Amino acid sequence: MQSLLLDFLKVTESAAVAAMPWVGSGDKIAADGAATNAMRENLNKMKMDSTIVIGEGEIDKAPMLYIGEKLGAGGTHKVDIAVDPIEGTTPTVNGQGNAITVIAAAPKGMLLHAPDMYMKKLSVGPKAKGKIDIDAPIEENIKAVAKANGKDVTELNVLIQDRPRHKDYIDRIRKMGVKVRLFNDGDVIYATATCIESLNVDMFLGIGGAPEGVLGAVAVGCLGGEMQARLLPRDDEEIRRCKEMGITNPEGVLYHGDLVRTDDCVFVATGITDNLIIDGIETQYNNYITHSILVSGREKQVRYVKSTYPVKQLTL
């Protein structure tokens, strides 16, 4: 997978650059369409035989980058891909922070094939790996993470999306004296942040999209951390969709090895707007300057890449 890393970087950079003219435009459909077109075009140039396992949705809802779509120019690499052409479409078109374009990949059969539905997620960095239990009360997990990280509970920082469904978690965590940092969009960014020590983030917790859960799990695993999850099907139809994708126990715990079944995986993201882990696109002298993060699961090493692209004029 490492041999494809720079090719995947071109994919995310091209999608971010394509989305850039739509920042602040208010047009979600145009922004997502531009990023999706660019991402698909460049994936099809890569020497691989790949399948989208996490994408824009099922074929009846997504004309491109749909779950099950085959991409690539052929070759010996058999690859499963998880993509989000724009993670943070709303902040993109509102000109706000926390927007990235992101891709994760692993050999065929190594990523969870999950439908677009809700998922509960809990992630931590390398020091607390093996110490969490998504079935345990949040108070027990807080104490376990504090001990693993060599901190008092009052020194911990927990990231949670600012949604009404998380109010009970927020109240219980703050009651322990823990600092809760709320965010609005982009849980792939915040799950990843738990594994970048300089950011001083100890835990990510919340209920969000299952596709973002798999993307986040690849990043967390590549960086030596751990994510646990549980799908939250709301009706019989969602249970049926899970079983069709090979998830025999849709409501069971998904340990990290269920989400990503190999260390031979890669995670690449390019910033569209500024966020916690990477800067957004800058405009300098009629050029776009992109900022990206690349992580290889085998190396457990982070690379930050800065690239220059000429600005192409676009009539909105």
mmCIF file of C-alpha atoms in Angstrom:
data_model
loop_
_atom_site.group_PDB
_atom_site.id
_atom_site.type_symbol
_atom_site.label_atom_id
_atom_site.label_comp_id
_atom_site.label_asym_id
_atom_site.label_seq_id
_atom_site.Cartn_x
_atom_site.Cartn_y
_atom_site.Cartn_z
ATOM 1 C CA MET A 1 0.000 0.000 0.000
ATOM 2 C CA GLN A 2 2.876 2.345 0.724
ATOM 3 C CA SER A 3 3.821 2.365 -2.967
ATOM 4 C CA LEU A 4 0.442 4.011 -3.727
ATOM 5 C CA LEU A 5 0.762 6.726 -1.089
ATOM 6 C CA LEU A 6 1.864 9.569 -3.368
ATOM 7 C CA ASP A 7 -0.795 8.659 -5.925
ATOM 8 C CA PHE A 8 -3.450 8.916 -3.225
ATOM 9 C CA LEU A 9 -1.976 12.283 -2.247
ATOM 10 C CA LYS A 10 -2.614 13.550 -5.778
ATOM 11 C CA VAL A 11 -6.210 12.319 -5.455
ATOM 12 C CA THR A 12 -6.927 14.289 -2.271
ATOM 13 C CA GLU A 13 -5.031 17.366 -3.432
ATOM 14 C CA SER A 14 -6.961 17.463 -6.702
ATOM 15 C CA ALA A 15 -10.291 17.120 -4.890
ATOM 16 C CA ALA A 16 -9.420 19.910 -2.442
ATOM 17 C CA VAL A 17 -8.297 22.229 -5.241
ATOM 18 C CA ALA A 18 -11.499 21.481 -7.178
ATOM 19 C CA ALA A 19 -13.587 22.359 -4.108
ATOM 20 C CA MET A 20 -11.699 25.576 -3.360
ATOM 21 C CA PRO A 21 -13.644 27.875 -5.735
ATOM 22 C CA TRP A 22 -16.846 26.872 -3.937
ATOM 23 C CA VAL A 23 -15.658 27.822 -0.442
ATOM 24 C CA GLY A 24 -18.175 30.323 0.905
ATOM 25 C CA SER A 25 -20.508 29.839 -2.086
ATOM 26 C CA GLY A 26 -23.394 28.277 -0.172
ATOM 27 C CA ASP A 27 -23.712 25.618 -2.900
ATOM 28 C CA LYS A 28 -23.211 22.177 -1.341
ATOM 29 C CA ILE A 29 -24.141 20.250 -4.487
ATOM 30 C CA ALA A 30 -21.635 22.092 -6.690
ATOM 31 C CA ALA A 31 -18.834 21.846 -4.116
ATOM 32 C CA ASP A 32 -19.316 18.128 -3.531
ATOM 33 C CA GLY A 33 -19.711 17.477 -7.254
ATOM 34 C CA ALA A 34 -16.468 19.256 -8.105
ATOM 35 C CA ALA A 35 -14.490 17.353 -5.451
ATOM 36 C CA THR A 36 -16.091 14.023 -6.369
ATOM 37 C CA ASN A 37 -15.366 14.448 -10.092
ATOM 38 C CA ALA A 38 -11.726 15.292 -9.424
ATOM 39 C CA MET A 39 -11.272 12.433 -6.982
ATOM 40 C CA ARG A 40 -12.847 9.858 -9.309
ATOM 41 C CA GLU A 41 -10.854 11.046 -12.332
ATOM 42 C CA ASN A 42 -7.540 10.666 -10.525
ATOM 43 C CA LEU A 43 -8.434 7.346 -8.881
ATOM 44 C CA ASN A 44 -9.150 5.947 -12.338
ATOM 45 C CA LYS A 45 -5.614 6.897 -13.437
ATOM 46 C CA MET A 46 -3.978 4.822 -10.700
ATOM 47 C CA LYS A 47 -2.458 1.418 -11.486
ATOM 48 C CA MET A 48 -4.725 -0.651 -9.257
ATOM 49 C CA ASP A 49 -7.909 -2.678 -9.213
ATOM 50 C CA SER A 50 -9.968 -1.008 -6.501
ATOM 51 C CA THR A 51 -13.462 -1.078 -5.009
ATOM 52 C CA ILE A 52 -15.195 1.698 -3.068
ATOM 53 C CA VAL A 53 -16.326 0.223 0.251
ATOM 54 C CA ILE A 54 -17.077 3.577 1.897
ATOM 55 C CA GLY A 55 -18.218 6.324 -0.421
ATOM 56 C CA GLU A 56 -20.944 8.754 -1.356
ATOM 57 C CA GLY A 57 -23.717 6.203 -0.751
ATOM 58 C CA GLU A 58 -25.444 3.350 -2.569
ATOM 59 C CA ILE A 59 -25.649 3.420 -6.372
ATOM 60 C CA ASP A 60 -29.278 4.629 -6.365
ATOM 61 C CA LYS A 61 -28.199 7.780 -4.452
ATOM 62 C CA ALA A 62 -24.706 8.433 -5.778
ATOM 63 C CA PRO A 63 -23.774 8.438 -9.473
ATOM 64 C CA MET A 64 -20.042 8.480 -8.653
ATOM 65 C CA LEU A 65 -17.859 7.048 -5.893
ATOM 66 C CA TYR A 66 -20.784 4.889 -4.810
ATOM 67 C CA ILE A 67 -20.324 1.858 -2.589
ATOM 68 C CA GLY A 68 -19.261 -1.042 -4.791
ATOM 69 C CA GLU A 69 -17.930 1.081 -7.669
ATOM 70 C CA LYS A 70 -14.817 -0.308 -9.373
ATOM 71 C CA LEU A 71 -12.022 2.157 -10.078
ATOM 72 C CA GLY A 72 -8.447 2.152 -11.325
ATOM 73 C CA ALA A 73 -6.514 1.447 -14.512
ATOM 74 C CA GLY A 74 -5.836 -2.163 -13.518
ATOM 75 C CA GLY A 75 -2.768 -3.784 -12.074
ATOM 76 C CA THR A 76 -1.599 -6.176 -9.390
ATOM 77 C CA HIS A 77 -2.805 -4.055 -6.453
ATOM 78 C CA LYS A 78 -6.256 -5.231 -5.254
ATOM 79 C CA VAL A 79 -7.454 -2.391 -3.049
ATOM 80 C CA ASP A 80 -10.470 -1.442 -0.927
ATOM 81 C CA ILE A 81 -11.006 2.295 -0.661
ATOM 82 C CA ALA A 82 -12.908 4.546 1.757
ATOM 83 C CA VAL A 83 -13.424 8.110 0.542
ATOM 84 C CA ASP A 84 -15.075 11.349 1.503
ATOM 85 C CA PRO A 85 -14.567 13.946 -1.253
ATOM 86 C CA ILE A 86 -15.499 16.651 1.257
ATOM 87 C CA GLU A 87 -15.684 15.877 4.948
ATOM 88 C CA GLY A 88 -17.334 19.067 6.119
ATOM 89 C CA THR A 89 -19.450 20.192 3.165
ATOM 90 C CA THR A 90 -21.371 22.706 5.293
ATOM 91 C CA PRO A 91 -18.264 24.490 6.638
ATOM 92 C CA THR A 92 -16.790 24.455 3.122
ATOM 93 C CA VAL A 93 -19.672 26.316 1.523
ATOM 94 C CA ASN A 94 -20.013 28.579 4.576
ATOM 95 C CA GLY A 95 -16.333 29.534 4.455
ATOM 96 C CA GLN A 96 -15.681 28.001 7.877
ATOM 97 C CA GLY A 97 -12.959 25.753 9.278
ATOM 98 C CA ASN A 98 -12.907 21.949 9.562
ATOM 99 C CA ALA A 99 -13.180 20.843 5.943
ATOM 100 C CA ILE A 100 -10.928 18.218 4.375
ATOM 101 C CA THR A 101 -10.910 15.788 1.496
ATOM 102 C CA VAL A 102 -9.877 12.343 2.643
ATOM 103 C CA ILE A 103 -9.093 8.824 1.489
ATOM 104 C CA ALA A 104 -8.125 5.604 3.259
ATOM 105 C CA ALA A 105 -7.097 2.367 1.596
ATOM 106 C CA ALA A 106 -6.099 -1.194 2.410
ATOM 107 C CA PRO A 107 -5.749 -4.511 0.580
ATOM 108 C CA LYS A 108 -9.016 -6.068 -0.607
ATOM 109 C CA GLY A 109 -11.220 -7.330 2.239
ATOM 110 C CA MET A 110 -9.356 -5.468 4.982
ATOM 111 C CA LEU A 111 -11.784 -2.562 5.644
ATOM 112 C CA LEU A 112 -15.222 -2.794 7.222
ATOM 113 C CA HIS A 113 -17.870 -2.586 4.509
ATOM 114 C CA ALA A 114 -20.456 -0.422 6.279
ATOM 115 C CA PRO A 115 -23.632 1.359 5.146
ATOM 116 C CA ASP A 116 -24.209 5.061 5.698
ATOM 117 C CA MET A 117 -25.857 4.983 9.131
ATOM 118 C CA TYR A 118 -25.159 6.060 12.688
ATOM 119 C CA MET A 119 -22.224 4.631 14.627
ATOM 120 C CA LYS A 120 -21.022 5.188 18.187
ATOM 121 C CA LYS A 121 -17.249 5.711 18.280
ATOM 122 C CA LEU A 122 -14.585 5.888 20.965
ATOM 123 C CA SER A 123 -10.951 6.542 20.068
ATOM 124 C CA VAL A 124 -7.707 7.117 21.961
ATOM 125 C CA GLY A 125 -4.012 7.538 21.236
ATOM 126 C CA PRO A 126 -1.211 4.953 21.518
ATOM 127 C CA LYS A 127 -0.675 5.256 25.293
ATOM 128 C CA ALA A 128 -4.288 4.276 26.032
ATOM 129 C CA LYS A 129 -4.513 1.550 23.389
ATOM 130 C CA GLY A 130 -5.968 -1.607 24.936
ATOM 131 C CA LYS A 131 -7.351 0.283 27.942
ATOM 132 C CA ILE A 132 -10.802 1.299 26.648
ATOM 133 C CA ASP A 133 -14.113 -0.558 26.526
ATOM 134 C CA ILE A 134 -16.980 0.981 24.593
ATOM 135 C CA ASP A 135 -19.447 -1.075 26.649
ATOM 136 C CA ALA A 136 -18.170 0.295 29.965
ATOM 137 C CA PRO A 137 -19.562 3.472 31.556
ATOM 138 C CA ILE A 138 -17.849 6.596 30.285
ATOM 139 C CA GLU A 139 -16.561 7.299 33.799
ATOM 140 C CA GLU A 140 -14.559 4.041 33.774
ATOM 141 C CA ASN A 141 -13.074 4.836 30.380
ATOM 142 C CA ILE A 142 -12.093 8.310 31.555
ATOM 143 C CA LYS A 143 -10.266 6.875 34.572
ATOM 144 C CA ALA A 144 -8.533 4.226 32.443
ATOM 145 C CA VAL A 145 -7.352 6.777 29.869
ATOM 146 C CA ALA A 146 -6.116 9.146 32.583
ATOM 147 C CA LYS A 147 -4.055 6.370 34.159
ATOM 148 C CA ALA A 148 -2.656 5.234 30.798
ATOM 149 C CA ASN A 149 -1.685 8.795 29.863
ATOM 150 C CA GLY A 150 -0.163 9.539 33.276
ATOM 151 C CA LYS A 151 -2.628 12.338 34.024
ATOM 152 C CA ASP A 152 -5.161 13.294 36.621
ATOM 153 C CA VAL A 153 -8.704 13.158 35.225
ATOM 154 C CA THR A 154 -8.903 16.955 35.542
ATOM 155 C CA GLU A 155 -6.020 17.236 33.053
ATOM 156 C CA LEU A 156 -7.794 15.268 30.321
ATOM 157 C CA ASN A 157 -9.167 16.805 27.123
ATOM 158 C CA VAL A 158 -12.075 15.023 25.434
ATOM 159 C CA LEU A 159 -13.447 15.951 22.012
ATOM 160 C CA ILE A 160 -17.196 15.579 21.417
ATOM 161 C CA GLN A 161 -19.387 16.849 18.592
ATOM 162 C CA ASP A 162 -21.774 19.568 19.721
ATOM 163 C CA ARG A 163 -25.088 17.757 19.238
ATOM 164 C CA PRO A 164 -28.111 17.273 21.572
ATOM 165 C CA ARG A 165 -27.601 13.489 21.443
ATOM 166 C CA HIS A 166 -24.303 13.941 23.311
ATOM 167 C CA LYS A 167 -25.610 16.069 26.190
ATOM 168 C CA ASP A 168 -25.590 13.206 28.717
ATOM 169 C CA TYR A 169 -21.962 12.333 27.884
ATOM 170 C CA ILE A 170 -20.905 15.975 28.085
ATOM 171 C CA ASP A 171 -22.588 16.500 31.451
ATOM 172 C CA ARG A 172 -21.183 13.309 32.988
ATOM 173 C CA ILE A 173 -17.644 13.963 31.747
ATOM 174 C CA ARG A 174 -17.611 17.564 32.951
ATOM 175 C CA LYS A 175 -18.977 16.443 36.311
ATOM 176 C CA MET A 176 -15.694 14.505 36.714
ATOM 177 C CA GLY A 177 -13.720 17.710 36.153
ATOM 178 C CA VAL A 178 -12.618 16.695 32.654
ATOM 179 C CA LYS A 179 -12.302 19.380 29.959
ATOM 180 C CA VAL A 180 -14.712 18.820 27.063
ATOM 181 C CA ARG A 181 -13.872 20.530 23.779
ATOM 182 C CA LEU A 182 -16.910 20.732 21.509
ATOM 183 C CA PHE A 183 -16.799 20.826 17.715
ATOM 184 C CA ASN A 184 -19.462 21.143 15.028
ATOM 185 C CA ASP A 185 -18.225 19.176 11.996
ATOM 186 C CA GLY A 186 -15.498 16.793 10.935
ATOM 187 C CA ASP A 187 -15.203 13.804 13.253
ATOM 188 C CA VAL A 188 -12.494 12.150 11.111
ATOM 189 C CA ILE A 189 -10.303 15.123 12.009
ATOM 190 C CA TYR A 190 -11.029 14.826 15.706
ATOM 191 C CA ALA A 191 -10.656 11.053 15.954
ATOM 192 C CA THR A 192 -7.245 11.436 14.290
ATOM 193 C CA ALA A 193 -6.275 14.223 16.695
ATOM 194 C CA THR A 194 -6.186 11.766 19.625
ATOM 195 C CA CYS A 195 -3.047 10.235 18.108
ATOM 196 C CA ILE A 196 -1.080 13.452 17.493
ATOM 197 C CA GLU A 197 0.580 14.067 20.837
ATOM 198 C CA SER A 198 1.269 17.772 20.298
ATOM 199 C CA LEU A 199 -2.490 18.451 20.130
ATOM 200 C CA ASN A 200 -3.007 17.229 23.725
ATOM 201 C CA VAL A 201 -6.250 15.373 22.959
ATOM 202 C CA ASP A 202 -6.879 12.314 25.122
ATOM 203 C CA MET A 203 -10.163 10.910 23.831
ATOM 204 C CA PHE A 204 -12.729 11.276 21.071
ATOM 205 C CA LEU A 205 -16.287 10.133 21.751
ATOM 206 C CA GLY A 206 -19.555 10.449 19.920
ATOM 207 C CA ILE A 207 -22.280 9.216 17.605
ATOM 208 C CA GLY A 208 -21.839 10.076 13.939
ATOM 209 C CA GLY A 209 -21.672 8.506 10.498
ATOM 210 C CA ALA A 210 -20.355 4.977 10.054
ATOM 211 C CA PRO A 211 -18.341 5.895 6.918
ATOM 212 C CA GLU A 212 -16.484 8.559 8.908
ATOM 213 C CA GLY A 213 -15.899 5.927 11.580
ATOM 214 C CA VAL A 214 -14.029 3.655 9.179
ATOM 215 C CA LEU A 215 -11.992 6.561 7.775
ATOM 216 C CA GLY A 216 -11.116 7.667 11.296
ATOM 217 C CA ALA A 217 -10.244 4.124 12.350
ATOM 218 C CA VAL A 218 -7.675 3.831 9.558
ATOM 219 C CA ALA A 219 -6.013 7.090 10.618
ATOM 220 C CA VAL A 220 -6.063 6.117 14.297
ATOM 221 C CA GLY A 221 -4.677 2.648 13.566
ATOM 222 C CA CYS A 222 -1.945 4.010 11.299
ATOM 223 C CA LEU A 223 -0.853 6.273 14.151
ATOM 224 C CA GLY A 224 -0.812 3.480 16.742
ATOM 225 C CA GLY A 225 -4.048 4.334 18.538
ATOM 226 C CA GLU A 226 -7.319 2.458 18.950
ATOM 227 C CA MET A 227 -10.941 2.949 17.981
ATOM 228 C CA GLN A 228 -13.914 0.890 19.122
ATOM 229 C CA ALA A 229 -17.365 1.317 17.642
ATOM 230 C CA ARG A 230 -20.931 0.059 17.486
ATOM 231 C CA LEU A 231 -23.402 0.481 14.654
ATOM 232 C CA LEU A 232 -26.760 1.947 15.687
ATOM 233 C CA PRO A 233 -29.366 0.668 13.201
ATOM 234 C CA ARG A 234 -32.672 2.505 13.577
ATOM 235 C CA ASP A 235 -34.969 0.001 11.874
ATOM 236 C CA ASP A 236 -35.208 -3.374 10.133
ATOM 237 C CA GLU A 237 -34.155 -1.843 6.812
ATOM 238 C CA GLU A 238 -30.821 -0.675 8.252
ATOM 239 C CA ILE A 239 -30.283 -4.085 9.854
ATOM 240 C CA ARG A 240 -30.938 -5.699 6.454
ATOM 241 C CA ARG A 241 -28.415 -3.391 4.774
ATOM 242 C CA CYS A 242 -25.782 -4.311 7.360
ATOM 243 C CA LYS A 243 -26.296 -8.031 6.779
ATOM 244 C CA GLU A 244 -26.148 -7.557 3.015
ATOM 245 C CA MET A 245 -22.693 -6.022 3.505
ATOM 246 C CA GLY A 246 -21.515 -8.973 5.571
ATOM 247 C CA ILE A 247 -22.048 -7.605 9.095
ATOM 248 C CA THR A 248 -23.701 -10.614 10.739
ATOM 249 C CA ASN A 249 -24.232 -8.947 14.125
ATOM 250 C CA PRO A 250 -25.205 -5.351 13.261
ATOM 251 C CA GLU A 251 -25.510 -4.263 16.901
ATOM 252 C CA GLY A 252 -22.371 -5.931 18.237
ATOM 253 C CA VAL A 253 -19.154 -4.226 19.326
ATOM 254 C CA LEU A 254 -16.749 -3.460 16.502
ATOM 255 C CA TYR A 255 -13.213 -3.666 17.842
ATOM 256 C CA HIS A 256 -10.389 -1.983 15.985
ATOM 257 C CA GLY A 257 -9.540 -5.214 14.204
ATOM 258 C CA ASP A 258 -13.100 -5.382 12.890
ATOM 259 C CA LEU A 259 -12.900 -1.869 11.446
ATOM 260 C CA VAL A 260 -9.431 -2.288 9.918
ATOM 261 C CA ARG A 261 -8.011 -5.795 9.653
ATOM 262 C CA THR A 262 -4.421 -4.944 8.721
ATOM 263 C CA ASP A 263 -1.528 -2.595 9.419
ATOM 264 C CA ASP A 264 -0.884 -2.427 5.671
ATOM 265 C CA CYS A 265 -3.160 0.570 5.199
ATOM 266 C CA VAL A 266 -2.799 4.247 4.336
ATOM 267 C CA PHE A 267 -4.594 7.464 5.242
ATOM 268 C CA VAL A 268 -4.307 10.699 3.285
ATOM 269 C CA ALA A 269 -6.152 13.988 3.822
ATOM 270 C CA THR A 270 -5.808 17.446 2.309
ATOM 271 C CA GLY A 271 -7.183 20.537 4.025
ATOM 272 C CA ILE A 272 -9.796 22.616 2.236
ATOM 273 C CA THR A 273 -10.190 25.037 5.140
ATOM 274 C CA ASP A 274 -8.121 25.270 8.337
ATOM 275 C CA ASN A 275 -8.680 22.522 10.911
ATOM 276 C CA LEU A 276 -7.069 20.957 13.946
ATOM 277 C CA ILE A 277 -4.640 18.685 12.088
ATOM 278 C CA ILE A 278 -3.772 20.527 8.843
ATOM 279 C CA ASP A 279 -4.078 23.979 7.315
ATOM 280 C CA GLY A 280 -6.522 24.762 4.555
ATOM 281 C CA ILE A 281 -5.667 25.929 1.044
ATOM 282 C CA GLU A 282 -3.858 29.251 0.725
ATOM 283 C CA THR A 283 -3.831 31.483 -2.353
ATOM 284 C CA GLN A 284 -0.439 33.020 -3.221
ATOM 285 C CA TYR A 285 0.590 34.686 -6.493
ATOM 286 C CA ASN A 286 -2.170 33.018 -8.509
ATOM 287 C CA ASN A 287 -1.337 29.614 -6.991
ATOM 288 C CA TYR A 288 -3.135 27.371 -4.536
ATOM 289 C CA ILE A 289 -0.916 26.067 -1.721
ATOM 290 C CA THR A 290 -2.253 22.778 -0.349
ATOM 291 C CA HIS A 291 -1.432 21.153 2.993
ATOM 292 C CA SER A 292 -1.828 17.407 3.484
ATOM 293 C CA ILE A 293 -1.202 14.660 6.001
ATOM 294 C CA LEU A 294 -0.022 11.196 4.911
ATOM 295 C CA VAL A 295 0.192 8.211 7.221
ATOM 296 C CA SER A 296 1.324 4.659 6.499
ATOM 297 C CA GLY A 297 0.152 1.952 8.890
ATOM 298 C CA ARG A 298 3.346 -0.037 8.524
ATOM 299 C CA GLU A 299 5.625 2.876 9.356
ATOM 300 C CA LYS A 300 3.398 4.527 12.005
ATOM 301 C CA GLN A 301 4.865 7.788 10.716
ATOM 302 C CA VAL A 302 3.191 11.088 9.881
ATOM 303 C CA ARG A 303 4.248 13.134 6.859
ATOM 304 C CA TYR A 304 3.056 16.668 6.196
ATOM 305 C CA VAL A 305 3.205 17.721 2.550
ATOM 306 C CA LYS A 306 2.898 21.213 1.057
ATOM 307 C CA SER A 307 2.194 21.498 -2.688
ATOM 308 C CA THR A 308 1.577 24.237 -5.242
ATOM 309 C CA TYR A 309 -1.145 24.212 -7.914
ATOM 310 C CA PRO A 310 -1.946 26.991 -10.416
ATOM 311 C CA VAL A 311 -5.329 28.620 -9.880
ATOM 312 C CA LYS A 312 -7.782 27.785 -12.643
ATOM 313 C CA GLN A 313 -10.484 30.338 -13.302
ATOM 314 C CA LEU A 314 -14.019 29.100 -12.701
ATOM 315 C CA THR A 315 -17.249 30.906 -13.413
ATOM 316 C CA LEU A 316 -19.638 30.220 -10.529
#
